[in-house]
PDB file of C-alpha atoms in Angstrom:
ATOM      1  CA  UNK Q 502     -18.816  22.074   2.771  1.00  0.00           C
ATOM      2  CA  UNK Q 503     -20.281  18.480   3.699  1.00  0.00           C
ATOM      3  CA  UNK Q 504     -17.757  17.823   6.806  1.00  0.00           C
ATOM      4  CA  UNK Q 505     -15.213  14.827   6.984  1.00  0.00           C
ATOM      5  CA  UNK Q 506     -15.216  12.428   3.908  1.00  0.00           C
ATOM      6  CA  UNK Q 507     -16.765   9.067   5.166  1.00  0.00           C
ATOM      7  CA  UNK Q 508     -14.713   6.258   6.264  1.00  0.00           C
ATOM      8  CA  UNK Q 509     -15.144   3.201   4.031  1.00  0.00           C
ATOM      9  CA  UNK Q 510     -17.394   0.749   5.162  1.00  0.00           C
ATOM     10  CA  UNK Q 511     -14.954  -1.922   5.493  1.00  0.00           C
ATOM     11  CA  UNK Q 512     -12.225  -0.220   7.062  1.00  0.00           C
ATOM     12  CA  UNK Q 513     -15.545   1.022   9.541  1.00  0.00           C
ATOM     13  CA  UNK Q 514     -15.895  -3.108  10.409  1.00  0.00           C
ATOM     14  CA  UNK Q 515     -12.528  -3.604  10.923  1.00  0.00           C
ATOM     15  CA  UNK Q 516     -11.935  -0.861  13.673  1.00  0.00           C
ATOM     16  CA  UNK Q 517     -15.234  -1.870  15.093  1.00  0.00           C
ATOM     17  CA  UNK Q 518     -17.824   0.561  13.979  1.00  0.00           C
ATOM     18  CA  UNK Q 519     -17.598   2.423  17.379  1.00  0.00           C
ATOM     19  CA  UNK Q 520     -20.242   5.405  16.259  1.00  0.00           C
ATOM     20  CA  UNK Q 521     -22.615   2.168  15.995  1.00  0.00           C
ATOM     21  CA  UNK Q 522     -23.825   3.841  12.956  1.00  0.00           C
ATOM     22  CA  UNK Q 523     -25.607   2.297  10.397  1.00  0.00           C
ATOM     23  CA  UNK Q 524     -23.344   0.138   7.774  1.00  0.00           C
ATOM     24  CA  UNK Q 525     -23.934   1.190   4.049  1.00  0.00           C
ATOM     25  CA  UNK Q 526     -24.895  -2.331   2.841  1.00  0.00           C
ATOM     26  CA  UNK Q 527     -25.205  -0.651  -1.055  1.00  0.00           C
ATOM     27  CA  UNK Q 528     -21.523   0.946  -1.138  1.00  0.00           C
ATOM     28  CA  UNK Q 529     -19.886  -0.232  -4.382  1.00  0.00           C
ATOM     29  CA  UNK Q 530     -17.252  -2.606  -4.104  1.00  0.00           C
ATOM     30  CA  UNK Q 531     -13.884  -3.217  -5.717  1.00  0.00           C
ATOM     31  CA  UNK Q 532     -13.762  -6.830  -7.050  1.00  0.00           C
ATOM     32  CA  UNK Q 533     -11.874  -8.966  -4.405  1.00  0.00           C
ATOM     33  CA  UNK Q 534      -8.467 -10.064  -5.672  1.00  0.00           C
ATOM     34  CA  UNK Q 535      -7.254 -13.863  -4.588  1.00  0.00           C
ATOM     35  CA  UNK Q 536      -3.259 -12.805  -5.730  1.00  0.00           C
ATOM     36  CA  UNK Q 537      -1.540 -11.111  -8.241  1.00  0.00           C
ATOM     37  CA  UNK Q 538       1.840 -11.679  -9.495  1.00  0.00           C
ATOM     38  CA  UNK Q 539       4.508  -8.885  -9.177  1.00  0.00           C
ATOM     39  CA  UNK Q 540       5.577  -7.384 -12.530  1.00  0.00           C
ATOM     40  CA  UNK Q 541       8.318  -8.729 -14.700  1.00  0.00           C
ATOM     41  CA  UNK Q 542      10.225  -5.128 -14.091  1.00  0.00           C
ATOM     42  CA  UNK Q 543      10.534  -5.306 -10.676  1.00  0.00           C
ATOM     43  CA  UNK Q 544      14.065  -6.178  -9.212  1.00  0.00           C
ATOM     44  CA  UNK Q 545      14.236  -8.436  -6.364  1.00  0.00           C
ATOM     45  CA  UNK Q 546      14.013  -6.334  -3.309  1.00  0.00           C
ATOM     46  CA  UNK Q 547      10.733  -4.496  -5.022  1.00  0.00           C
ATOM     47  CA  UNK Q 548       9.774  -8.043  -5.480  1.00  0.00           C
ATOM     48  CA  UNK Q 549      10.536  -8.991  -1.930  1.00  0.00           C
ATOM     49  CA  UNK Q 550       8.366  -5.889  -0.840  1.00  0.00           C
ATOM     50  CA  UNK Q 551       5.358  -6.846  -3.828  1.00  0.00           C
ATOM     51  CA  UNK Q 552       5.126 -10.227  -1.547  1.00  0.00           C
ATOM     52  CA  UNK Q 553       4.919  -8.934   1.635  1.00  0.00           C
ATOM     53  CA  UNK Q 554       2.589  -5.695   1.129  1.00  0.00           C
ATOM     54  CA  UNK Q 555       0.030  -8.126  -1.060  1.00  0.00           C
ATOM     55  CA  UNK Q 556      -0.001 -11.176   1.838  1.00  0.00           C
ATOM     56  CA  UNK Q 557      -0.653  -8.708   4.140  1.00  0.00           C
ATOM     57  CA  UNK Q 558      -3.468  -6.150   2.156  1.00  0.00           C
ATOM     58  CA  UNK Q 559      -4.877  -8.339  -0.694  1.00  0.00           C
ATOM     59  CA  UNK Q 560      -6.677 -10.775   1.988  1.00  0.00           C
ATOM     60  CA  UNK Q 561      -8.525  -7.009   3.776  1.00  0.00           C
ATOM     61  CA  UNK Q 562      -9.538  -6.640   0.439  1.00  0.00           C
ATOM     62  CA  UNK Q 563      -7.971  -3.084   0.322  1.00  0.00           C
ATOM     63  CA  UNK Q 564      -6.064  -3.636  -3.075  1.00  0.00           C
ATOM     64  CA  UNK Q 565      -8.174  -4.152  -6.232  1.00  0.00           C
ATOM     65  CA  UNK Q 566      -7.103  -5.248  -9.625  1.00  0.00           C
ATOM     66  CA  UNK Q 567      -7.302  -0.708 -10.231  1.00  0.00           C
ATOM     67  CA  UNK Q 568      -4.989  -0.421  -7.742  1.00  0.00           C
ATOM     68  CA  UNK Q 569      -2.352  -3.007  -8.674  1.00  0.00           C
ATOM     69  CA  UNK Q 570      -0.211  -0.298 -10.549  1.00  0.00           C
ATOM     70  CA  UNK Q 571      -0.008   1.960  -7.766  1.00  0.00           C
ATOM     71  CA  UNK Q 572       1.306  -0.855  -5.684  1.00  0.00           C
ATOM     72  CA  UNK Q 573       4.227  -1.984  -8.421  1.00  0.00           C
ATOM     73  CA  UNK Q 574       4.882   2.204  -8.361  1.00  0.00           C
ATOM     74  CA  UNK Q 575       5.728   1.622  -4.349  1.00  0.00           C
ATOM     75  CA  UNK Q 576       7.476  -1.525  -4.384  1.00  0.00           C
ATOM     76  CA  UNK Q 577       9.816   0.348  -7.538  1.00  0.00           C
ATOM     77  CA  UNK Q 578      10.209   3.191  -5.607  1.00  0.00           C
ATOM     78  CA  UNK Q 579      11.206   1.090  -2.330  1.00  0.00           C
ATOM     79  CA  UNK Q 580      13.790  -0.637  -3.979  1.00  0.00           C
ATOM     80  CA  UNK Q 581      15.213   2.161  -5.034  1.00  0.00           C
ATOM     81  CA  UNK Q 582      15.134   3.685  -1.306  1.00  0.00           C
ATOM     82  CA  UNK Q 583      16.657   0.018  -0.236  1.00  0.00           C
ATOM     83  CA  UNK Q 584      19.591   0.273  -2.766  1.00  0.00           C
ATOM     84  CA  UNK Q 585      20.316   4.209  -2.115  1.00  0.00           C
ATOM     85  CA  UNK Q 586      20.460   3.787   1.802  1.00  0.00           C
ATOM     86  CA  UNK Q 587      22.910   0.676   1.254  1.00  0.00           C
ATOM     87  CA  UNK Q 588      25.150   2.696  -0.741  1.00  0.00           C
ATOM     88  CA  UNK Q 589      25.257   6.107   1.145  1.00  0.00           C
ATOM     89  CA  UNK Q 590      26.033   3.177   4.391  1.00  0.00           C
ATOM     90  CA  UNK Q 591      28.828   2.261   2.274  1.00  0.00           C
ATOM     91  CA  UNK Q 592      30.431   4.876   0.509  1.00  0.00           C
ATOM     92  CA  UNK Q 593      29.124   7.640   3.678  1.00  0.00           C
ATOM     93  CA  UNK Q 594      27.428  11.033   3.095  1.00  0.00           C
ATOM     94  CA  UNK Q 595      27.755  13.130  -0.197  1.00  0.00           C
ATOM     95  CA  UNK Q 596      27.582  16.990   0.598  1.00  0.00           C
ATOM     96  CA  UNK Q 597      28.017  19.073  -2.459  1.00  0.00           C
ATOM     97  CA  UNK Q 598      28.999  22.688  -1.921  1.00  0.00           C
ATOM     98  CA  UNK Q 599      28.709  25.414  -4.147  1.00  0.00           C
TER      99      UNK Q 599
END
């Protein structure tokens, strides 16, 4: 066993690199994205969440054009969370018993 996994070298300049160690200058980089445009499938409350996740992590540079379906996979699933909670609010708690 090698020990922790490193920390990314970007994510090591934004907390400050407080083990002043070395930064990797030759660490391959995902290509920087300037904005992407939320899927046609997503609803509007996924598309609500698609804006404000990619204002907030496309400009760190921590989402890559690789990573844009992962992202549409969590804004889905949120919107489905979103519409579930209103609806147990409305109609209360179901409790099946068997």
């Amino acid at each position: 066993m090698r020990g922790r996994k490193p920390k990314p070298t970007r994510l090591r300049v934004i907390e400050g690199n407080r083990g002043k160690r070395p930064i990797n200058k030759d660490e391959p980089k995902v290509p920087a994205l300037t904005g992407a445009a939320a899927p046609a499938f997503l609803d509007p409350i996924a598309r609500q969440e698609w804006t404000r996740q990619s204002k907030e992590l496309i400009p760190l540079g921590f989402v890559g054009e690789v990573d844009l379906g992962v992202l549409a996979a969590y804004c889905d699933a949120w919107g489905d969370f979103v519409r579930s909670s209103e609806k147990l609010q409305k109609t209360g708690d179901l409790i099946v018993v068997k």
